[in-house]
Short mmCIF file of C-alpha atoms and ligand atoms in Angstrom, two decimals:
data_model
loop_
_atom_site.label_atom_id
_atom_site.label_comp_id
_atom_site.label_asym_id
_atom_site.label_seq_id
_atom_site.Cartn_x
_atom_site.Cartn_y
_atom_site.Cartn_z
CA MET A 85 -42.81 22.10 -3.40
CA GLY A 86 -39.89 21.49 -1.22
CA GLY A 87 -39.34 18.08 -2.72
CA SER A 88 -41.22 16.06 0.08
CA SER A 89 -40.95 12.61 -0.75
CA GLY A 90 -43.49 11.71 1.82
CA ARG A 91 -41.90 8.56 2.71
CA THR A 92 -41.38 7.52 6.22
CA LEU A 93 -38.53 5.05 7.67
CA ASN A 94 -38.82 2.71 10.75
CA LEU A 95 -35.37 2.49 12.18
CA THR A 96 -33.54 0.34 15.06
CA LEU A 97 -31.22 2.52 17.02
CA ASN A 98 -28.48 1.30 18.73
CA VAL A 99 -27.27 4.05 21.15
CA TRP A 100 -24.54 4.53 23.76
CA ARG A 101 -26.15 5.69 26.77
CA GLN A 102 -23.99 7.03 29.97
CA ALA A 103 -25.57 8.68 32.98
CA GLY A 104 -22.47 10.71 33.61
CA PRO A 105 -18.57 11.28 33.29
CA GLY A 106 -17.53 8.60 35.45
CA SER A 107 -20.23 6.15 34.99
CA ALA A 108 -19.96 2.93 33.06
CA GLY A 109 -22.12 3.38 29.99
CA GLY A 110 -23.61 0.76 27.69
CA PHE A 111 -25.75 0.25 24.49
CA LYS A 112 -29.32 0.51 24.42
CA THR A 113 -31.72 -0.13 21.66
CA TYR A 114 -34.60 1.81 20.63
CA GLN A 115 -37.30 1.89 17.75
CA ALA A 116 -37.77 5.20 15.85
CA LYS A 117 -41.04 4.72 13.73
CA GLY A 118 -42.33 6.88 11.22
CA ILE A 119 -39.30 8.75 10.50
CA SER A 120 -39.80 11.21 7.58
CA THR A 121 -37.08 10.99 5.00
CA ASP A 122 -36.91 14.82 5.16
CA ALA A 123 -36.11 14.99 8.69
CA SER A 124 -32.45 15.67 9.69
CA PHE A 125 -30.67 13.15 11.80
CA LEU A 126 -30.94 15.34 14.95
CA GLU A 127 -34.62 15.76 14.19
CA MET A 128 -35.15 11.91 14.03
CA LEU A 129 -33.39 11.83 17.67
CA ASP A 130 -35.71 14.73 18.60
CA VAL A 131 -38.59 12.51 17.80
CA VAL A 132 -37.20 9.59 19.72
CA ASN A 133 -36.41 11.89 22.66
CA GLU A 134 -40.02 13.05 22.82
CA GLU A 135 -41.14 9.61 22.94
CA LEU A 136 -38.83 8.82 25.77
CA ALA A 137 -39.84 11.98 27.79
CA ALA A 138 -43.52 10.98 26.99
CA LYS A 139 -42.67 7.60 28.70
CA GLY A 140 -40.72 9.33 31.70
CA GLU A 141 -37.37 7.85 30.51
CA GLU A 142 -34.45 10.19 30.25
CA PRO A 143 -33.94 11.61 26.80
CA ILE A 144 -30.77 10.74 24.82
CA ALA A 145 -28.29 13.78 25.28
CA PHE A 146 -26.58 15.06 22.22
CA ASP A 147 -24.60 18.46 21.52
CA HIS A 148 -26.31 20.91 18.91
CA ASP A 149 -26.68 24.50 18.33
CA CYS A 150 -27.06 25.94 14.84
CA ARG A 151 -28.32 23.02 13.25
CA GLU A 152 -27.08 24.53 9.87
CA GLY A 153 -23.41 22.79 9.80
CA ILE A 154 -21.57 26.10 10.98
CA CYS A 155 -21.09 26.04 14.60
CA GLY A 156 -19.33 22.38 15.30
CA SER A 157 -21.69 21.53 18.21
CA CYS A 158 -23.00 18.32 16.68
CA GLY A 159 -21.29 15.40 16.12
CA MET A 160 -21.42 11.59 16.65
CA LEU A 161 -20.29 8.20 15.05
CA ILE A 162 -22.99 7.02 12.99
CA ASN A 163 -22.43 3.66 11.88
CA GLY A 164 -18.74 3.51 12.35
CA THR A 165 -18.34 6.71 10.69
CA ALA A 166 -17.83 10.18 12.04
CA HIS A 167 -21.06 12.48 11.14
CA GLY A 168 -22.62 9.38 9.24
CA PRO A 169 -22.34 8.47 5.66
CA TRP A 170 -22.54 11.51 3.69
CA LYS A 171 -19.33 13.25 2.88
CA MET A 172 -18.50 16.88 4.08
CA THR A 173 -21.78 16.99 5.97
CA THR A 174 -22.27 17.65 9.79
CA THR A 175 -24.66 15.65 11.71
CA CYS A 176 -27.27 18.22 11.73
CA GLN A 177 -27.10 18.37 7.96
CA LEU A 178 -27.11 14.61 7.52
CA HIS A 179 -30.90 13.94 6.54
CA MET A 180 -32.52 10.53 6.95
CA ARG A 181 -32.89 9.95 3.30
CA ALA A 182 -29.45 8.56 3.71
CA PHE A 183 -30.70 5.48 5.39
CA ARG A 184 -33.07 2.59 4.43
CA ASP A 185 -36.08 1.46 5.98
CA GLY A 186 -35.82 -1.34 8.49
CA GLU A 187 -32.07 -0.22 8.93
CA THR A 188 -30.36 -0.73 12.23
CA ILE A 189 -28.25 2.50 13.48
CA THR A 190 -25.43 2.21 15.77
CA ILE A 191 -24.77 5.63 17.41
CA GLU A 192 -21.41 6.31 19.40
CA PRO A 193 -20.03 9.41 21.10
CA TRP A 194 -16.54 10.71 19.87
CA ARG A 195 -13.91 8.50 21.63
CA ALA A 196 -10.83 9.81 22.65
CA SER A 197 -8.94 10.10 26.33
CA ALA A 198 -8.90 13.65 25.50
CA PHE A 199 -12.78 13.96 25.01
CA PRO A 200 -14.36 12.62 27.96
CA VAL A 201 -18.05 11.82 27.72
CA VAL A 202 -19.97 14.01 29.65
CA LYS A 203 -23.46 12.11 29.15
CA ASP A 204 -24.62 9.79 26.48
CA LEU A 205 -23.26 11.30 23.15
CA VAL A 206 -22.03 14.49 24.67
CA VAL A 207 -18.07 14.75 25.02
CA ASP A 208 -16.02 17.55 26.66
CA ARG A 209 -14.24 19.23 23.70
CA SER A 210 -12.43 21.81 25.90
CA ALA A 211 -9.28 20.35 25.20
CA PHE A 212 -9.65 22.01 21.78
CA ASP A 213 -9.99 25.17 23.60
CA ARG A 214 -7.00 24.85 25.23
CA ILE A 215 -4.87 24.20 21.99
CA ILE A 216 -6.33 27.30 20.77
CA SER A 217 -5.52 29.38 23.79
CA ALA A 218 -1.89 27.72 23.76
CA GLY A 219 -1.26 29.70 20.06
CA GLY A 220 -4.41 30.13 18.06
CA TYR A 221 -4.50 33.75 17.98
CA VAL A 222 -2.69 37.00 16.18
CA SER A 223 -1.42 40.07 17.91
CA ILE A 224 -3.75 42.38 15.80
CA ALA A 225 -4.26 46.14 15.83
CA THR A 226 -7.55 46.63 17.51
CA GLY A 227 -10.07 49.53 16.03
CA ASN A 228 -11.89 50.11 12.84
CA ALA A 229 -11.77 47.32 10.22
CA PRO A 230 -8.95 47.86 7.99
CA ASP A 231 -9.52 48.88 4.18
CA GLY A 232 -10.00 46.09 1.60
CA ASN A 233 -6.67 44.90 0.09
CA ALA A 234 -4.77 47.36 2.37
CA LEU A 235 -2.64 44.26 2.86
CA PRO A 236 -1.94 42.57 -0.19
CA ILE A 237 -2.09 38.82 0.24
CA PRO A 238 -1.52 36.38 -2.74
CA LYS A 239 -4.29 34.59 -3.99
CA VAL A 240 -3.13 31.14 -3.33
CA ASP A 241 -2.49 32.04 0.40
CA ALA A 242 -5.70 33.58 0.87
CA ASP A 243 -7.38 30.58 -0.53
CA ALA A 244 -5.71 28.16 1.66
CA ALA A 245 -5.95 30.16 4.63
CA MET A 246 -9.77 30.29 4.13
CA ASP A 247 -9.85 26.44 3.53
CA ALA A 248 -8.30 26.02 6.73
CA ALA A 249 -10.35 28.71 8.53
CA GLU A 250 -13.46 26.49 7.65
CA CYS A 251 -12.63 24.22 10.50
CA ILE A 252 -15.51 24.43 12.84
CA GLY A 253 -13.73 22.58 15.64
CA CYS A 254 -16.51 19.80 15.76
CA GLY A 255 -13.85 16.84 16.59
CA ALA A 256 -14.78 14.44 13.75
CA CYS A 257 -11.03 14.31 12.72
CA VAL A 258 -10.25 13.06 16.41
CA ALA A 259 -13.05 10.85 16.35
CA ALA A 260 -12.37 9.12 13.11
CA CYS A 261 -8.43 9.25 13.62
CA PRO A 262 -7.41 5.55 14.75
CA ASN A 263 -4.71 7.39 16.91
CA ALA A 264 -7.37 9.95 18.27
CA SER A 265 -4.83 12.59 16.98
CA ALA A 266 -5.96 16.16 16.98
CA SER A 267 -3.54 16.88 13.98
CA LEU A 268 -5.99 18.10 11.28
CA PHE A 269 -7.60 20.49 13.68
CA THR A 270 -4.34 21.85 15.19
CA SER A 271 -2.69 22.16 11.73
CA ALA A 272 -5.97 24.00 10.21
CA LYS A 273 -5.31 26.71 13.01
CA VAL A 274 -1.67 26.78 12.40
CA SER A 275 -2.21 26.95 8.63
CA HIS A 276 -4.91 29.37 8.88
CA LEU A 277 -2.93 32.08 10.68
CA GLY A 278 0.36 31.32 9.49
CA LYS A 279 -0.53 31.63 5.88
CA LEU A 280 -1.45 35.29 6.40
CA PRO A 281 0.88 38.29 6.87
CA GLN A 282 -1.25 38.94 10.24
CA GLY A 283 -0.10 35.69 11.69
CA GLN A 284 3.50 36.01 11.07
CA PRO A 285 4.75 37.63 14.49
CA GLU A 286 3.52 34.42 16.48
CA ARG A 287 3.93 32.03 13.43
CA TYR A 288 6.81 29.72 14.99
CA ARG A 289 5.76 30.28 18.69
CA ARG A 290 2.33 29.25 17.66
CA ALA A 291 3.38 25.92 16.08
CA LEU A 292 5.69 24.83 19.11
CA ARG A 293 3.05 25.89 21.63
CA MET A 294 0.28 24.42 19.98
CA VAL A 295 1.86 21.09 19.24
CA ALA A 296 2.93 20.99 22.74
CA GLN A 297 -0.75 21.47 23.95
CA MET A 298 -1.77 18.45 21.84
CA ASP A 299 0.76 16.03 23.41
CA LEU A 300 -0.53 17.53 26.96
CA GLU A 301 -4.06 16.83 26.05
CA HIS A 302 -3.14 13.08 25.23
CA PHE A 303 -4.10 13.20 21.66
CA GLY A 304 -2.41 10.65 19.54
CA GLY A 305 0.37 11.19 17.08
CA CYS A 306 -0.52 11.55 12.98
CA SER A 307 0.29 8.40 11.19
CA LEU A 308 -1.37 10.06 8.05
CA HIS A 309 -4.20 7.40 7.58
CA GLY A 310 -6.16 9.98 5.97
CA GLU A 311 -9.40 9.12 8.16
CA CYS A 312 -9.59 12.83 9.14
CA MET A 313 -9.94 14.57 6.06
CA GLU A 314 -12.66 12.02 5.00
CA ALA A 315 -14.44 12.56 7.89
CA CYS A 316 -14.12 16.44 8.12
CA PRO A 317 -17.40 17.99 7.42
CA LYS A 318 -15.71 20.99 5.96
CA GLY A 319 -13.22 18.86 3.81
CA ILE A 320 -10.10 20.10 5.24
CA SER A 321 -7.11 18.79 3.78
CA ILE A 322 -4.11 17.07 5.35
CA ASP A 323 -1.85 19.27 3.42
CA HIS A 324 -2.21 21.45 6.36
CA ILE A 325 -0.53 18.78 8.40
CA MET A 326 2.74 19.38 6.20
CA GLN A 327 2.59 23.37 6.96
CA MET A 328 2.26 22.59 10.75
CA ASN A 329 5.11 20.11 10.47
CA ARG A 330 7.44 22.56 8.61
CA ASP A 331 6.63 25.36 10.96
CA TYR A 332 7.21 22.90 13.99
CA VAL A 333 10.57 21.76 12.49
CA ALA A 334 11.91 25.57 11.90
CA ALA A 335 10.58 26.61 15.40
CA SER A 336 12.32 23.65 17.04
CA TRP A 337 15.40 24.66 15.02
CA LYS A 338 15.20 28.41 15.87
CA GLY A 339 13.85 27.88 19.48
CA GLU A 340 11.20 29.91 21.07
CA PRO A 341 11.97 33.66 21.11
CA ILE A 342 12.34 35.15 24.54
CA ALA A 343 9.69 37.83 25.04
CA LYS A 344 10.69 41.39 25.24
CA ALA A 345 9.86 43.16 28.77
CA GLY A 346 7.19 45.73 28.46
CA GLY A 347 5.49 44.63 24.91
CA ALA A 348 3.89 46.81 22.29
CA GLY A 349 1.03 48.88 23.07
CA MET B 280 14.90 20.57 29.15
CA ASN B 281 17.01 21.53 25.99
CA ALA B 282 15.46 21.82 22.44
CA LEU B 283 16.58 18.44 21.27
CA TRP B 284 14.87 16.58 24.08
CA LYS B 285 11.83 18.44 23.67
CA PHE B 286 11.70 18.03 19.78
CA TRP B 287 12.29 13.93 20.47
CA ASP B 288 9.54 13.98 23.48
CA SER B 289 7.01 15.43 21.35
CA SER B 290 4.95 13.34 19.02
CA LEU B 291 5.36 15.37 16.08
CA GLY B 292 9.23 15.16 16.86
CA LYS B 293 9.10 11.47 17.10
CA LYS B 294 7.14 11.28 13.55
CA ILE B 295 9.76 13.58 11.99
CA VAL B 296 12.61 11.22 13.18
CA MET B 297 10.68 8.22 12.01
CA ALA B 298 10.47 9.87 8.63
CA VAL B 299 14.17 10.85 8.23
CA THR B 300 15.21 7.33 9.33
CA GLY B 301 12.53 5.69 7.31
CA LEU B 302 13.80 7.46 4.19
CA ALA B 303 17.40 6.42 4.88
CA GLY B 304 16.04 3.01 5.18
CA VAL B 305 14.52 3.32 1.75
CA GLY B 306 17.64 4.65 0.18
CA PHE B 307 19.11 1.42 1.81
CA VAL B 308 16.69 -1.03 0.46
CA VAL B 309 16.88 0.47 -2.96
CA GLY B 310 20.78 -0.19 -2.99
CA HIS B 311 20.40 -3.57 -1.55
CA MET B 312 18.01 -4.67 -4.14
CA VAL B 313 19.71 -3.39 -6.99
CA GLY B 314 22.97 -4.99 -5.65
CA ASN B 315 21.48 -8.33 -5.35
CA LEU B 316 20.41 -8.56 -9.14
CA GLN B 317 24.12 -9.16 -9.78
CA MET B 318 22.77 -12.65 -8.90
CA PHE B 319 21.44 -12.73 -12.38
CA ALA B 320 24.62 -12.10 -14.41
CA GLY B 321 24.72 -15.78 -15.64
CA ALA B 322 27.80 -17.80 -15.29
CA GLY B 323 30.04 -14.99 -13.92
CA ALA B 324 27.43 -14.10 -11.18
CA ALA B 325 29.71 -15.93 -8.68
CA ASP B 326 32.46 -13.78 -9.48
CA ALA B 327 30.41 -10.63 -9.81
CA MET B 328 28.75 -10.99 -6.32
CA HIS B 329 32.28 -11.41 -4.93
CA ALA B 330 33.65 -8.56 -6.47
CA TYR B 331 30.66 -6.60 -5.31
CA ALA B 332 31.37 -8.14 -1.67
CA LYS B 333 35.03 -6.86 -1.96
CA LEU B 334 33.90 -3.57 -3.18
CA LEU B 335 31.84 -2.80 -0.16
CA ARG B 336 34.75 -3.63 1.96
CA THR B 337 37.05 -1.05 0.16
CA SER B 338 37.37 0.71 3.32
CA MET B 339 36.18 -1.23 6.60
CA PRO B 340 36.21 2.16 8.65
CA LEU B 341 33.58 3.53 6.45
CA LEU B 342 31.56 0.09 6.22
CA TRP B 343 31.39 0.36 9.84
CA ALA B 344 30.45 3.95 10.05
CA VAL B 345 27.65 3.00 7.32
CA ARG B 346 26.46 0.19 9.65
CA ALA B 347 26.41 1.95 12.63
CA GLY B 348 24.64 4.73 10.87
CA LEU B 349 22.11 2.24 9.48
CA LEU B 350 21.77 0.41 12.98
CA ALA B 351 21.10 4.01 14.65
CA CYS B 352 18.27 4.63 12.06
CA VAL B 353 16.70 1.18 13.02
CA VAL B 354 17.01 1.79 16.84
CA LEU B 355 15.32 5.39 16.54
CA HIS B 356 12.81 4.45 14.25
CA VAL B 357 11.77 1.31 16.29
CA THR B 358 11.92 3.28 19.45
CA ALA B 359 9.90 6.25 18.41
CA ALA B 360 7.55 3.78 16.56
CA LEU B 361 6.83 1.54 19.94
CA GLN B 362 6.60 4.81 21.97
CA LEU B 363 4.05 6.43 19.47
CA ALA B 364 2.17 3.18 19.41
CA ALA B 365 1.74 3.31 23.12
CA ARG B 366 0.71 6.96 23.06
CA ASN B 367 -1.82 6.53 20.63
CA ARG B 368 -3.56 3.18 21.95
CA ALA B 369 -3.66 5.49 25.30
CA ALA B 370 -5.35 8.30 23.32
CA ARG B 371 -8.30 5.92 22.78
CA PRO B 372 -8.76 3.85 25.93
CA GLN B 373 -12.33 3.05 24.76
CA GLY B 374 -12.77 1.72 21.22
CA TYR B 375 -15.72 2.03 18.91
CA GLN B 376 -18.26 -0.85 18.56
CA GLN B 377 -18.14 -0.41 15.05
CA VAL B 378 -15.76 1.69 12.67
CA THR B 379 -15.82 1.98 8.97
CA PRO B 380 -12.72 2.75 7.43
CA GLN B 381 -12.95 5.59 5.00
CA ALA B 382 -9.55 6.36 3.66
CA SER B 383 -6.81 4.13 5.61
CA THR B 384 -5.54 1.46 3.81
CA PHE B 385 -4.23 -2.03 4.72
CA ALA B 386 -0.63 -0.85 4.45
CA SER B 387 -1.01 2.20 6.80
CA ARG B 388 -3.07 -0.12 9.35
CA THR B 389 -0.50 -2.93 9.47
CA MET B 390 2.84 -0.40 9.83
CA LEU B 391 3.14 -1.70 13.34
CA LEU B 392 2.60 -5.44 12.69
CA GLY B 393 4.91 -5.37 9.46
CA GLY B 394 7.46 -3.43 11.47
CA ILE B 395 7.76 -5.87 14.06
CA LEU B 396 7.94 -8.84 11.35
CA LEU B 397 10.62 -6.60 9.40
CA VAL B 398 12.81 -6.26 12.71
CA THR B 399 12.54 -10.05 13.08
CA PHE B 400 13.33 -10.32 9.66
CA ILE B 401 16.66 -8.16 9.89
CA VAL B 402 18.06 -10.07 12.83
CA VAL B 403 17.52 -13.40 11.31
CA HIS B 404 18.84 -12.21 8.14
CA ILE B 405 22.28 -10.84 9.53
CA LEU B 406 22.66 -14.07 11.57
CA ASP B 407 21.99 -15.97 8.28
CA MET B 408 23.74 -14.07 5.26
CA THR B 409 25.83 -11.60 6.93
CA LEU B 410 27.16 -13.54 9.99
CA GLY B 411 26.78 -17.11 8.58
CA VAL B 412 26.04 -18.31 12.20
CA ALA B 413 22.28 -19.37 11.09
CA HIS B 414 23.42 -20.89 7.63
CA PRO B 415 23.91 -24.51 6.91
CA ASN B 416 26.98 -23.86 4.38
CA PHE B 417 28.41 -20.11 4.89
CA THR B 418 31.61 -19.06 3.08
CA HIS B 419 32.90 -15.46 3.79
CA LEU B 420 32.81 -13.41 0.76
CA ASP B 421 30.95 -16.02 -1.45
CA PRO B 422 27.62 -14.25 -1.44
CA TYR B 423 26.46 -15.96 -4.68
CA ASN B 424 26.59 -19.38 -3.25
CA ASN B 425 25.58 -18.52 0.25
CA LEU B 426 22.13 -17.13 -1.11
CA VAL B 427 21.66 -20.05 -3.10
CA PHE B 428 22.59 -22.66 -0.29
CA GLY B 429 20.48 -20.46 1.99
CA PHE B 430 17.59 -20.61 -0.13
CA GLN B 431 17.44 -24.10 -0.83
CA ARG B 432 15.89 -24.26 2.50
CA PRO B 433 11.98 -23.92 1.31
CA LEU B 434 10.94 -22.68 4.38
CA MET B 435 13.82 -19.93 4.84
CA ALA B 436 12.84 -18.96 1.40
CA ALA B 437 9.38 -18.68 1.96
CA PHE B 438 9.98 -16.64 5.02
CA TYR B 439 12.49 -14.26 2.92
CA VAL B 440 9.32 -13.99 0.52
CA LEU B 441 6.92 -12.90 3.30
CA ALA B 442 9.15 -10.48 4.75
CA MET B 443 9.77 -8.88 1.37
CA ALA B 444 5.97 -8.55 0.89
CA ALA B 445 5.86 -6.90 4.41
CA LEU B 446 8.34 -4.52 3.34
CA GLY B 447 6.39 -3.55 0.08
CA ALA B 448 3.49 -2.98 2.45
CA HIS B 449 5.58 -0.99 4.74
CA LEU B 450 7.02 1.26 1.82
CA VAL B 451 3.63 1.74 0.15
CA HIS B 452 2.42 3.85 3.11
CA GLY B 453 5.97 4.75 4.65
CA ALA B 454 7.77 6.09 1.54
CA TRP B 455 4.86 8.12 0.81
CA ALA B 456 4.04 9.38 4.60
CA SER B 457 7.59 10.33 5.19
CA PHE B 458 7.63 13.04 2.45
CA ARG B 459 4.39 14.54 3.64
CA THR B 460 5.51 14.09 7.25
CA LEU B 461 8.62 16.19 6.57
CA GLY B 462 6.31 18.78 4.51
CA LEU B 463 8.33 18.02 1.54
CA ARG B 464 5.35 17.92 -0.89
CA LYS B 465 3.14 20.64 -2.59
CA ALA B 466 -0.23 21.01 -1.60
CA SER B 467 -2.71 18.62 -3.60
CA GLU B 468 -6.09 18.07 -4.83
CA ARG B 469 -5.73 14.42 -4.08
CA PRO B 470 -3.24 14.40 -0.99
CA LEU B 471 -3.91 10.55 -0.54
CA HIS B 472 -2.81 9.81 -3.78
CA ARG B 473 0.55 8.01 -4.10
CA THR B 474 2.38 6.61 -7.39
CA ILE B 475 6.03 6.85 -6.85
CA ALA B 476 5.82 5.11 -3.12
CA VAL B 477 3.99 2.33 -4.70
CA ALA B 478 6.21 1.93 -7.84
CA VAL B 479 9.36 1.99 -5.40
CA ALA B 480 7.40 -0.48 -2.96
CA ILE B 481 6.46 -2.79 -5.76
CA ILE B 482 9.93 -2.79 -7.49
CA VAL B 483 11.90 -3.21 -4.34
CA ALA B 484 9.64 -6.09 -3.18
CA LEU B 485 9.92 -7.80 -6.35
CA GLY B 486 13.65 -7.39 -7.02
CA PHE B 487 14.32 -8.96 -3.41
CA MET B 488 11.80 -11.74 -3.87
CA SER B 489 13.17 -12.57 -7.29
CA VAL B 490 16.30 -14.08 -5.86
CA PRO B 491 14.79 -16.65 -3.15
CA ILE B 492 12.17 -17.47 -5.87
CA ALA B 493 14.70 -18.24 -8.54
CA VAL B 494 16.69 -20.64 -6.31
CA VAL B 495 13.57 -22.44 -5.29
CA ILE B 496 12.26 -22.89 -9.04
CA GLY B 497 15.72 -24.04 -9.81
CA ALA B 498 16.90 -21.04 -11.91
CA LEU B 499 19.95 -20.28 -9.90
CA GLN B 500 22.23 -23.35 -9.53
CA PRO B 501 25.22 -23.23 -7.02
CA GLN B 502 28.58 -22.20 -9.20
CA GLY B 503 32.23 -22.74 -8.27
CA ALA B 504 33.20 -20.51 -5.57
CA ALA B 505 34.57 -17.23 -7.24
CA SER B 506 37.86 -17.66 -9.35
CA GLU B 507 39.72 -15.35 -7.10
CA MET B 508 38.70 -17.34 -3.92
CA GLN B 509 39.49 -20.40 -5.66
CA ALA B 510 43.19 -19.22 -6.45
CA SER B 511 43.53 -17.86 -2.98
CA ARG B 512 42.98 -21.25 -1.51
S1 FES C 182 -25.36 21.89 15.24
FE1 FES C 182 -23.99 23.41 14.37
S2 FES C 182 -22.67 22.32 13.23
FE2 FES C 182 -24.53 20.71 13.60
#
């Protein structure tokens, strides 16, 4: 059955086009005709791109990889909302039945000075990678996987860490934040590792370094507007920002520990 | 670079400073508002307000210490706010053509604008009701009549009411956000939900507004100066 409704939509797209990082961009209008309501948003763009390619025009560039909502590659501002109108849904999992026939859809790239546009709807999110390298890791013992429950973890902590670990790093929180702040992303990483026993050795250093990196990347500050949480396709809560702030204050109080020479094996 | 400067230099550190100084401000406005309610003590209101003014001056060094503390809070709060606003603007040099707010509120989006109005208000209010230099008929230590005469200027009364509405909006977001910024709340199913902050905001705003409104509608009339002051004349 597949639940196919067999309906199709004719849409007007208002898409941000930009040839390269430095070049001036602008909106261009396209017609998307005969789009199945069963198509995903990216499949709709695929259809438009095929037509553009057939006409010898440059297809609309956008990031995507898994197309099943788990990799965090996709993401664009759709009618003023990060990842479009469906809550807790990535752009690749947004389906065209969310739209009405004849609707005009405005599509823009994530906007932040930390996320420069590479081309059209593709932005450079390597600022997130640098925040992770600043402290989003644990000093684990490598080797075989440990036995289950060898390390007892309270259920609430395990659940909270798992909730935070759902972050796929898509950048919707930054895109939706009026301040282009990366606080939800960073706090999800701080909370994910800091709630678990394996994350304790670097807990405070992590908060200091990741928060410092956020500033270095020129993300804005957190005003607790709450937009990030609404935009997050994984529904990550602003509660994690409290955890980050607590760790940051405690770490600032303690100061960064001086690394011992030699280090552990 | 020492740790304190590093803390102040970070956006998160500035938010923490804003939260702490903001909460000090919440404490101050609640106390101030409750003190003002003595305006409604009836025939003895002028006496009550006079006694209250004297009580606050029991120890002048203490009063000046509190004033200095409050001034420091305002300076830190405003400095951090302006610096963060500049950073936030720089973090998104190019805006969106279309944005549909999902969670932010009128209160959260007008913190800067409302804050600027409140700073203006504080300056006017101190010139008007503390120093009396912007007041038509000011008598030191006679706050009851100072307020009544002051609010018989309808435009000034309207400005006070407007400023207190702005204070209410500022508190709806700020009193709530401060606790979360400091990480003082438990994890919640509805982290954006706030009851206490809204209640505090409404009570504080209405409490303050009640005095100018009562004067404008004629419910509060000038009284003879406090009896103690007449005796000392
Ligand atoms: S393409 Fe992987 S999450 Fe959308």
